Amino acid sequence: MKRIGILGATGSIGIQTLEIVRDHREDIQVTALAAGSNAALLERQIREFRPRLAALYDEKAAKDLKERVSDLNVRVSCKMDGLLEIASMEETDALVTAVVGMIGVVPTLTAIQNGKDILLANKETLVTAGHLLMPLAKEKGVSVLPVDSEHSAIFQCLNGEKRGQVKKILLTASGGPFRGKKREELAGVRAEDALKHPNWSMGRKITIDSATLVNKGLEMMEARWLFDVEPERIQIVVQPQSVIHSMVEYVDGSVIAQLGLPDMKLPIQYALFYPDRLPMKLPELDFYELSQITFEKPDMETFYGLKLAFDAMRAGGSMPTVYNAANERAVALFLAHKISFLQIAEIIERCMQAHKTVENPNVETILETESWTYDTIRREIMPASLSGE
Ligand code: NAD
Ligand code: MG
């Protein structure tokens, strides 16, 4: 019996994780569930999965939840304390990190410190704190299993091979809803257009990241830390059908790929039961129907946010935090209709230009850099459009 906690239980990844657990109640026990503010959904999840601990980041929502589940034997907490309590509780073997954004950094490090395996969806944590997280995981002897589909693919392509014989990682990208468009055509796109992803159904922030290709930039940094590869050995390949989830090229020229239908349940289930593969209630990949798989080079002029990711990754230190935090804020502003689509990359670039990289930042410096980035956007980059906030 594996005992898991889920941070971000009410989101796209959290819900799908619970759907898998529902089919395997004899193998997996849910010990804790946390989310941002959705008390109604978390209540339903608590009633079904009966965790011992629950948390909502939002204090008022947590109060509401407490009343809703007062008939059950579950402790409800809030804010960062709630997330940390879940990250360190004794009854948990593994933590599924499915929160969105840098809010995951401290809880994930705390969970590792407490010997929990990590099933990692929350890529923003690896992007900003990968240099702390991976060595700590090694020291504590815990595994960090990827949930992100590309990284699950790479992980599978590395199975049984020698790391020293890897030549490069080929990270595939769908190209998002605006693939093939030029900059001028993207000037007027609205959040509603960007939220229509051709192949994947995901949370709002990552869907916008997929439209700007910033998601691929974040995934590149995620891969860099997860698989301990130098930035120069990661190549991005656009594969619009999203059937090849990523590939690994070896020194002899052999390329190993992992293929499957685009469904996050596959990588989530793989991480939950690794190293076992379990039957899955999914349609089969029909190659006759698919008929072709095509490849393209990413257009980094139009999708400038991806180019900036290469710059941030090469600069290292605190720069990926600036890249990530600026993007988090810019995406929120875009979703609130306060900036245009193209301004997302512009804001990231201006923050990066204004930042002086700190080498090997510790957690405090990472969090300070995050605040510095938000302040810089508020004070220097966007004062006019934010005056209403
Ligand atoms: P989502 O927006 O659907 O869900 C986010 C979850 O985090 C929700 O449960 C929300 O309540 C919770 N949350 C937000 N702020 C919180 C806070 N302050 N404290 C506690 N909980 C908080 O997002 P998602 O699409 O499920 O993505 C989650 C993570 O997984 C992201 O890092 C994303 O990049 C990654 N990921 C998602 C997919 C996907 O298919 N959705 C694929 C690969 C990777
Ligand atoms: Mg992905």
CSV table of C-alpha atoms and ligand atoms in Angstrom, one decimal, residues 123 148-151 206 215-216 219, ligand 2:
chain,number,residue,atom,x,y,z
A,123,LYS,CA,7.9,22.3,-12.9
A,148,ASP,CA,5.2,16.0,-16.9
A,149,SER,CA,4.7,13.9,-20.1
A,150,GLU,CA,7.9,14.9,-21.8
A,151,HIS,CA,10.0,14.1,-18.7
A,206,ILE,CA,0.2,26.0,-18.3
A,215,ASN,CA,6.2,26.0,-21.2
A,216,LYS,CA,8.8,24.4,-23.4
A,219,GLU,CA,10.5,22.1,-19.4
B,2,MG,MG,4.8,18.8,-20.6
